[in-house]
Coordinates of C-alpha atoms and ligand atoms in Angstrom, one line a residue:
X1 CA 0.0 0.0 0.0
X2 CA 1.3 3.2 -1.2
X3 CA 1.9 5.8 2.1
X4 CA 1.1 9.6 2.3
X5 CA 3.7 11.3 4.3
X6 CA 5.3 14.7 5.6
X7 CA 7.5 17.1 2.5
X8 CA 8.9 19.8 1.9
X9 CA 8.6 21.5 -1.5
X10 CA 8.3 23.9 -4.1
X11 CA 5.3 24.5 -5.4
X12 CA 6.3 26.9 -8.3
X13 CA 10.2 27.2 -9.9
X14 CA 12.0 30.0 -7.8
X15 CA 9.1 29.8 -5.1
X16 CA 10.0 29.6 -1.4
X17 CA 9.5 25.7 0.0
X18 CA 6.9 24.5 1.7
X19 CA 5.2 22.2 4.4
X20 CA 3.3 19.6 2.2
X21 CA 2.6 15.8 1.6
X22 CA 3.6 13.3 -1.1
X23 CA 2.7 9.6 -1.8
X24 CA 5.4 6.9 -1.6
X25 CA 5.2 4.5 -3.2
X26 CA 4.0 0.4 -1.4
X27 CA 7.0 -1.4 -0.8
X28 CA 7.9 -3.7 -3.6
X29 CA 10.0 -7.1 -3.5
X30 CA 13.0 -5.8 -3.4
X31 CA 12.6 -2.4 -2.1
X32 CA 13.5 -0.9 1.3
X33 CA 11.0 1.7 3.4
X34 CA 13.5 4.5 4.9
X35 CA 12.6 6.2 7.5
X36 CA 14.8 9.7 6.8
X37 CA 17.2 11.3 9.9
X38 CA 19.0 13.8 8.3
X39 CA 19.1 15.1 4.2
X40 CA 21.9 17.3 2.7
X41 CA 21.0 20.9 1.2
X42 CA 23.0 20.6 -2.0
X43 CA 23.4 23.5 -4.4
X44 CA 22.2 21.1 -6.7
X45 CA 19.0 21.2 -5.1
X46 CA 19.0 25.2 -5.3
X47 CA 20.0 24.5 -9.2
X48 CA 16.8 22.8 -9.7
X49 CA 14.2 24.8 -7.5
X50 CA 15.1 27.7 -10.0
X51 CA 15.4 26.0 -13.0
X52 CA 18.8 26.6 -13.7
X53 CA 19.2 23.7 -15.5
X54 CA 15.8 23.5 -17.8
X55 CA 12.7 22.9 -16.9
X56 CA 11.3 20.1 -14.3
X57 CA 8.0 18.8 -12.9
X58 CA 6.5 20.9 -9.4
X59 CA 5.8 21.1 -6.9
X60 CA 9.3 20.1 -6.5
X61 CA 10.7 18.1 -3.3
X62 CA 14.6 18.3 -3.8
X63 CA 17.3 16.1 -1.7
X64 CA 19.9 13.4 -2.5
X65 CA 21.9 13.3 0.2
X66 CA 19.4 11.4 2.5
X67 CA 20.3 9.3 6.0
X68 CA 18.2 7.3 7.9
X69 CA 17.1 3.8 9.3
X70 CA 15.7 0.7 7.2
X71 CA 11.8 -0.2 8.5
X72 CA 10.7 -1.7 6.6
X73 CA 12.1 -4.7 3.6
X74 CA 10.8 -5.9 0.9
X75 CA 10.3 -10.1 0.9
X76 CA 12.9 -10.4 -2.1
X77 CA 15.3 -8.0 -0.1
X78 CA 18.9 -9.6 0.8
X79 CA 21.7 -6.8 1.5
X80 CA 19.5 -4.4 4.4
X81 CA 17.6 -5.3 6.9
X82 CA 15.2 -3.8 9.3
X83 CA 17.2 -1.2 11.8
X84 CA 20.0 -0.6 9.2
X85 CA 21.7 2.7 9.1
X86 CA 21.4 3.5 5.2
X87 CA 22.0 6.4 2.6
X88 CA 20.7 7.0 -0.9
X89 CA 22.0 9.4 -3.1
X90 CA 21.7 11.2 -6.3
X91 CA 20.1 8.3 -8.3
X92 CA 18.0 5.3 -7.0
X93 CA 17.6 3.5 -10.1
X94 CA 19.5 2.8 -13.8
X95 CA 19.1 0.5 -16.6
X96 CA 21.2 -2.6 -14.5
X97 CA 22.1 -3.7 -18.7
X98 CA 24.2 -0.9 -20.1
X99 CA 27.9 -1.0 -20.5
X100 CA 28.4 2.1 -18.0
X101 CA 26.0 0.1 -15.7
X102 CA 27.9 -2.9 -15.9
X103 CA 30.8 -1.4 -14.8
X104 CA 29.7 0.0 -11.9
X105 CA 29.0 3.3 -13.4
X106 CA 25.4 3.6 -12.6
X107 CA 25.5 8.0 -12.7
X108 CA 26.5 7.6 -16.9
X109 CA 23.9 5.0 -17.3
X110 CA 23.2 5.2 -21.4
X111 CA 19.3 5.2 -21.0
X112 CA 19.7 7.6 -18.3
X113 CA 20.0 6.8 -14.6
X114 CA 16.5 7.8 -12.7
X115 CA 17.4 10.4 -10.4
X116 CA 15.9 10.2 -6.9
X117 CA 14.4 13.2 -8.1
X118 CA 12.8 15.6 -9.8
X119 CA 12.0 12.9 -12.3
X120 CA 12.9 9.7 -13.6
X121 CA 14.2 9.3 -17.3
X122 CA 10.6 8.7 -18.5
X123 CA 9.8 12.3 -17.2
X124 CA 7.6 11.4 -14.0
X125 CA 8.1 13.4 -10.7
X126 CA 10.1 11.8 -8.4
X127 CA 10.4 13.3 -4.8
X128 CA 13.7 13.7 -2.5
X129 CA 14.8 13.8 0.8
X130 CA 12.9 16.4 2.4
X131 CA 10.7 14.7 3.6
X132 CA 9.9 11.7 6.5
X133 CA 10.2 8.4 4.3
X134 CA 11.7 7.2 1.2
X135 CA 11.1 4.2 -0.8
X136 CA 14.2 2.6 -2.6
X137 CA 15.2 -0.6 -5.0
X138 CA 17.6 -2.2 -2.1
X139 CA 20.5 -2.1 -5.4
X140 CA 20.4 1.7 -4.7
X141 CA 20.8 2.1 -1.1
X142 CA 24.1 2.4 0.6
X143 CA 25.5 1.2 3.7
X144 CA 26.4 4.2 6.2
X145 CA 29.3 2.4 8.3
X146 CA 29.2 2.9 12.4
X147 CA 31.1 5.1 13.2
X148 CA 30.1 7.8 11.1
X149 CA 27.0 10.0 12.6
X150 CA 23.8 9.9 10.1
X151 CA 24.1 13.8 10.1
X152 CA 27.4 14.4 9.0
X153 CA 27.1 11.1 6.7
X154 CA 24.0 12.3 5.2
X155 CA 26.2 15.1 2.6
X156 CA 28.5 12.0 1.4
X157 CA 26.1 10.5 -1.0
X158 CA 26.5 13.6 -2.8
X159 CA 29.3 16.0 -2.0
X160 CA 31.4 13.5 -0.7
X161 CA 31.1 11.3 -3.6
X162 CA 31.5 14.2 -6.2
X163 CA 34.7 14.8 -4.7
X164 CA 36.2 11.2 -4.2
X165 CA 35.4 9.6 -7.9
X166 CA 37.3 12.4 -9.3
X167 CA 40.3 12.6 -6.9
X168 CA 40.7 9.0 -6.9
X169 CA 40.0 8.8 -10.9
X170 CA 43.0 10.9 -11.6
X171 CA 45.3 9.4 -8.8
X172 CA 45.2 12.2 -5.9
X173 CA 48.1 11.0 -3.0
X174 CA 51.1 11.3 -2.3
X175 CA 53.5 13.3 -4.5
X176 CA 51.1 15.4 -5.9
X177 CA 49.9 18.6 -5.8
X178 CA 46.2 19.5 -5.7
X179 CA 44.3 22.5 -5.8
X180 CA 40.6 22.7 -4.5
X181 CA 38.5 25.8 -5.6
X182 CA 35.5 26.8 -3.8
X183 CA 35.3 26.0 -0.7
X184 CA 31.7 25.1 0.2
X185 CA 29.8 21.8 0.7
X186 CA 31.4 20.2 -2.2
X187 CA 34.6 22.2 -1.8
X188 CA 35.0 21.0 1.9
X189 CA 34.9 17.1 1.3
X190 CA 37.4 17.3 -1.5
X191 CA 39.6 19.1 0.8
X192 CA 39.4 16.5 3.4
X193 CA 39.8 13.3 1.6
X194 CA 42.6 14.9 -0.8
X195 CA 44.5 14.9 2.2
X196 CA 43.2 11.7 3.7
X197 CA 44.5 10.2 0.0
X198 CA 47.6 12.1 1.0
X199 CA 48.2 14.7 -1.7
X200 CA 49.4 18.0 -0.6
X201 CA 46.0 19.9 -0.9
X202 CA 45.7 24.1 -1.4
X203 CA 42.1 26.2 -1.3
X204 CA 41.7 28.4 -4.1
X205 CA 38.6 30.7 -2.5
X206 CA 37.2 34.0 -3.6
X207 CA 38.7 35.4 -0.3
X208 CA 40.8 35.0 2.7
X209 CA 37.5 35.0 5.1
X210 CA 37.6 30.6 5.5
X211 CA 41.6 30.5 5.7
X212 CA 41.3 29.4 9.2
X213 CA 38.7 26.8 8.7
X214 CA 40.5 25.7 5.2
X215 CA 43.7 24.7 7.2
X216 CA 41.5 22.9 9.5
X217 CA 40.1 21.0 7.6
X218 CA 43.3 20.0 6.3
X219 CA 44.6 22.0 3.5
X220 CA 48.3 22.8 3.7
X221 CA 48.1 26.1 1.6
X222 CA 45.1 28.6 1.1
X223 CA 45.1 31.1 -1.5
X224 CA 42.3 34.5 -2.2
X225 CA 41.3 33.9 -6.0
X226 CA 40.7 37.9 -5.8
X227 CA 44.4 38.5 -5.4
X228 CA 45.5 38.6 -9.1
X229 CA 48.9 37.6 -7.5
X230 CA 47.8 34.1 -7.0
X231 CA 47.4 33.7 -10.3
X232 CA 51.2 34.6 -11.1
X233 CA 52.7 32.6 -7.8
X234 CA 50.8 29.6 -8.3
X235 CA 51.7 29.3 -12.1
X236 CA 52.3 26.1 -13.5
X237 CA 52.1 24.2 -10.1
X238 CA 49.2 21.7 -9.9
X239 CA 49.1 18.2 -11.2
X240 CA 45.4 18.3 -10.3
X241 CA 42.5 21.1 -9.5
X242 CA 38.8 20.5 -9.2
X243 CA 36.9 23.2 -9.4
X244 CA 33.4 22.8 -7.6
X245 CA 32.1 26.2 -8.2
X246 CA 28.6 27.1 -8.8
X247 CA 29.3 30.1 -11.1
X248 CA 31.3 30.3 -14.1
X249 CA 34.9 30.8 -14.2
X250 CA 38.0 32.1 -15.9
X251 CA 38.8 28.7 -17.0
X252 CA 41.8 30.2 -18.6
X253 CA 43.2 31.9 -15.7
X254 CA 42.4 28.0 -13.6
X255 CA 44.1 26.2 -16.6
X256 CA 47.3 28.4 -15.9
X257 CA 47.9 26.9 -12.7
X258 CA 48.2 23.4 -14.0
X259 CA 51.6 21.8 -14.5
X260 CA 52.3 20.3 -18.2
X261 CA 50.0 17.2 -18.1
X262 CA 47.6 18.4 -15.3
X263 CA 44.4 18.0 -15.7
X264 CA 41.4 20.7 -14.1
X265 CA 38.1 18.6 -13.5
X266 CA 35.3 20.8 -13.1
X267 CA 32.2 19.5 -10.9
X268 CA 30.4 22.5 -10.4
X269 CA 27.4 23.1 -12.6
X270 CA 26.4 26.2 -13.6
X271 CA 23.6 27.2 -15.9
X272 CA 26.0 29.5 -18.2
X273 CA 28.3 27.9 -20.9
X274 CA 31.5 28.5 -19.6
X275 CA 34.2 29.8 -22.5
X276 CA 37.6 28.2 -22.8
X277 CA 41.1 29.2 -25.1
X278 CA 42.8 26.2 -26.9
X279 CA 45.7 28.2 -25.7
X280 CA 45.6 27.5 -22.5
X281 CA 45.3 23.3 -22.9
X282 CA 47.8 23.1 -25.6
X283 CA 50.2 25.3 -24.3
X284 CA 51.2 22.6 -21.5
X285 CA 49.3 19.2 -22.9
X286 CA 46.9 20.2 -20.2
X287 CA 43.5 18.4 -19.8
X288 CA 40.1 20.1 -19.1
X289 CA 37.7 17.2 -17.7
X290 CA 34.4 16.8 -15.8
X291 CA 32.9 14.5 -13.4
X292 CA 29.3 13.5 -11.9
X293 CA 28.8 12.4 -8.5
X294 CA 29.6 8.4 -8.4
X295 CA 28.9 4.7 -9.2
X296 CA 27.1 2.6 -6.4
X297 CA 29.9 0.3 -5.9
X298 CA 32.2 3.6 -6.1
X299 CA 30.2 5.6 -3.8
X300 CA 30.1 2.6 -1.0
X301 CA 33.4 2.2 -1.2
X302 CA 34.0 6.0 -0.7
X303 CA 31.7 5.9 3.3
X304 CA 33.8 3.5 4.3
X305 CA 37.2 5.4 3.0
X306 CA 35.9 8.3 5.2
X307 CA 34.8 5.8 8.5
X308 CA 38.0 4.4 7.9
X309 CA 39.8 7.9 8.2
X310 CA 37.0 9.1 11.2
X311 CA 35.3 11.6 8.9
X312 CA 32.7 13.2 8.1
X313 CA 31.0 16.3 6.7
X314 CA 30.9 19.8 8.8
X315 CA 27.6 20.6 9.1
X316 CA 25.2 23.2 10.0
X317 CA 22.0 21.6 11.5
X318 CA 18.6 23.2 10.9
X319 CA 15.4 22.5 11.3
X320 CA 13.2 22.3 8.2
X321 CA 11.3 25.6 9.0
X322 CA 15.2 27.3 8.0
X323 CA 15.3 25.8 5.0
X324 CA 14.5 28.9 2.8
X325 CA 16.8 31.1 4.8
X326 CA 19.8 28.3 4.5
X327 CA 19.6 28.6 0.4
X328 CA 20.1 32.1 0.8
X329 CA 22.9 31.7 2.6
X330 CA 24.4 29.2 0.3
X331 CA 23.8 31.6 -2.4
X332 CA 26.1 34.0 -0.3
X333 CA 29.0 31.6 -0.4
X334 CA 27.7 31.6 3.8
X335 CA 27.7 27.5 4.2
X336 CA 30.0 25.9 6.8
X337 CA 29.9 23.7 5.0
X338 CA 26.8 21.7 4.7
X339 CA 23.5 22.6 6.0
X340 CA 21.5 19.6 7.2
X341 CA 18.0 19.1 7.5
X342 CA 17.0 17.1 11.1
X343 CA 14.1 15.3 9.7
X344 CA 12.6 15.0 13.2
X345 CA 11.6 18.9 13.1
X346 CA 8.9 18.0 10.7
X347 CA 7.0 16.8 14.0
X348 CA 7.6 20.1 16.1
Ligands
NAP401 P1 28.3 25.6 -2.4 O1 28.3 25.0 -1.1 O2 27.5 26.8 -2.7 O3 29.9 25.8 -2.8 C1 30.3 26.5 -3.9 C2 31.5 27.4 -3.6 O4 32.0 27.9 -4.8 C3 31.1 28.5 -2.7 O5 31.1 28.2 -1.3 C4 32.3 29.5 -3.0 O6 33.4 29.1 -2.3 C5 32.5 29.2 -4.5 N1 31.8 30.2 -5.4 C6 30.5 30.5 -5.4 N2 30.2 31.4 -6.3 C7 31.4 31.8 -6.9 C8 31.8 32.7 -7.9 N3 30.9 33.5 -8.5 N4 33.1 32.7 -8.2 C9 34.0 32.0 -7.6 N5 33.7 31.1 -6.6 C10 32.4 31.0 -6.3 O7 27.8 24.6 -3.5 P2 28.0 23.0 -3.6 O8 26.8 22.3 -3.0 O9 29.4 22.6 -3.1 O10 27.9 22.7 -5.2 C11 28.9 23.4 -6.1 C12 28.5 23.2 -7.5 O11 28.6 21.8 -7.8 C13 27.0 23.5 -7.8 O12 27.0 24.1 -9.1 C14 26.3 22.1 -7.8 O13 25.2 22.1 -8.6 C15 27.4 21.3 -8.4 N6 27.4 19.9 -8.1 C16 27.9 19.0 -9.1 C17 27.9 17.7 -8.8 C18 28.5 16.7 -9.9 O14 28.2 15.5 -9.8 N7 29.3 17.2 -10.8 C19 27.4 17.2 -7.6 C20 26.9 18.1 -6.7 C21 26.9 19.4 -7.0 P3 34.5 30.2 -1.7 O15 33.7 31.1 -0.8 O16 35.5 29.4 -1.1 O17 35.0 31.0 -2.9
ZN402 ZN1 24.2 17.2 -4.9
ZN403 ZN1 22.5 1.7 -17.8

């Protein structure tokens, strides 16, 4: 049977969220019922409220980096079981047949991964993690390891996976040299596991202002992208940089800092096209590349890289009444570093 339960959404694009209900689907053979702790804000989800990226079904219930207990399991269900700490992330389906599928690379699924929301590839709405429950093919659910809290788990399933595919695709450790620009939720994460793969890891931020909180989190070297000076000093001296900005960039000015052979993988995902000179790749066999979040098997393996190395994300809690005032402040470049959403203030 099908179950109505507490949301939060926008009704309209660009319209402030609010209190509502959704139906989730009845619990198939081998899904699991989720009973959600804690969901991510991801910029992503900003991205879509406004439409950045095209147009998508409302009302709109964003989230995909969702944390919470197994209550319920499908009869066909095999690898959770009731009372299991769980995550689910950008996508909760794929076509299981596909090359990309086949090897474990679910998010470049040929026939187009279903996204846990704001719709599946055949166009029907599909609603996130802001919200109470959550009903998931068992394939698509991760394991959150103990030892991590479900709160600062929850923004791994997508910021912390964005980060780790790329770093560990192009070989971030020790020996190499690797820039990180932007430092917000996505920012953050690839600052912290950069390090915890051993690379020596520099912030490249609009300012000076999260220097302090940069070399906490681990970077050895943090530099203000507004000081044209950084530009010059830093010259030719990264093997790798991933940019996770929001906004486009001077991909030229970026490319600049790359060693001959480095390689600059953007993540970020603005709506603009983003305008880059030939000059600045063949003029040190440089590569320009991108990357989206991370396979199943991928992203798994990334929790228990972070339990393994004690981490998680910094959060912000808030309740779900602050969401609206948190995507302002993520707008603002005002996240340290991930707000979080504690489910249980849908009952206050
Ligand atoms: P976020 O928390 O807002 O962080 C973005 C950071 O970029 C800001 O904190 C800021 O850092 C910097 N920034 C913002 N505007 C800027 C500008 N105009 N110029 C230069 N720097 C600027 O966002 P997020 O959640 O980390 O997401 C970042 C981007 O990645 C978004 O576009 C999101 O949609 C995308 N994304 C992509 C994937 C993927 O799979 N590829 C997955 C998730 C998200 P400083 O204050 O340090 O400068
Ligand atoms: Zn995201
Ligand atoms: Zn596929």
């Amino acid at each position: 049977m099908s179950t109505t339960v507490a949301a939060y959404a926008a009704p309209a694009p660009k319209a402030p969220l609010e209190r509502t209900t959704i139906t989730r689907r009845a619990v198939g053979e081998h899904d699991v019922l989720i009973e959600i702790k804690y969901a991510g804000i991801c910029h992503s989800d900003i991205h879509q409220v406004n439409e950045d990226w095209g147009q998508a079904p409302f009302p709109m219930v964003p989230g995909h980096e969702i944390a919470g207990i197994v209550t319920e399991v499908g009869s066909g269900v095999t690898r959770h079981a009731v009372g299991d700490r769980v995550g689910v992330g950008c996508f909760v389906d794929s076509c299981r047949t596909c090359v990309n599928c086949l090897a474990g690379n679910e998010q470049y699924c040929l026939k187009g991964m279903h996204a846990t929301y704001p719709a599946g590839p055949d166009g029907q709405p599909a609603y996130g993690g802001y919200s109470t429950h959550i009903v998931v093919d068992e394939n698509y659910v991760l394991r959150i390891p103990e030892g991590i809290g479900l709160d600062v788990a929850a923004p791994l399933l997508c910021a912390g996976i964005t980060l780790y595919s790329p770093l560990s695709h192009w070989q971030a450790g020790p020996g190499k040299k690797v820039a990180i620009v932007g430092l917000g939720g996505l920012g953050h994460m690839g600052v912290k596991i950069a390090k915890a793969m051993g690379a020596e890891v520099t912030v490249l931020s609009q300012s000076l202002r999260k220097q302090q909180d940069g070399l906490r989190l681990g970077a050895d070297h943090f530099h203000a992208t507004s000081d044209p000076a950084t530009f010059t000093e830093l010259a030719g001296s990264f093997d790798l940089i991933v940019s996770t900005v929001s906004a486009t960039l001077d991909m030229d000015a970026y490319l600049g800092l790359l060693t001959v052979d480095g390689t600059l993988v953007n993540v970020g995902a603005p709506a603009e096209p983003n305008s880059v000179s030939m000059f600045s790749l063949i003029s040190g066999r440089r590569s320009l590349a991108g990357s989206m979040i991370g396979g199943i098997r991928e992203t798994q393996e990334m929790l228990d890289f972070c339990a393994a190395h004690g981490f998680g994300a910094d959060i912000e809690t808030i309740g779900v009444e602050e969401i609206n005032d948190a995507y302002q402040r993520v707008l603002s470049s005002d996240v340290r570093y991930r707000f979080v959403i504690d489910i249980a203030t849908f009952a206050a």
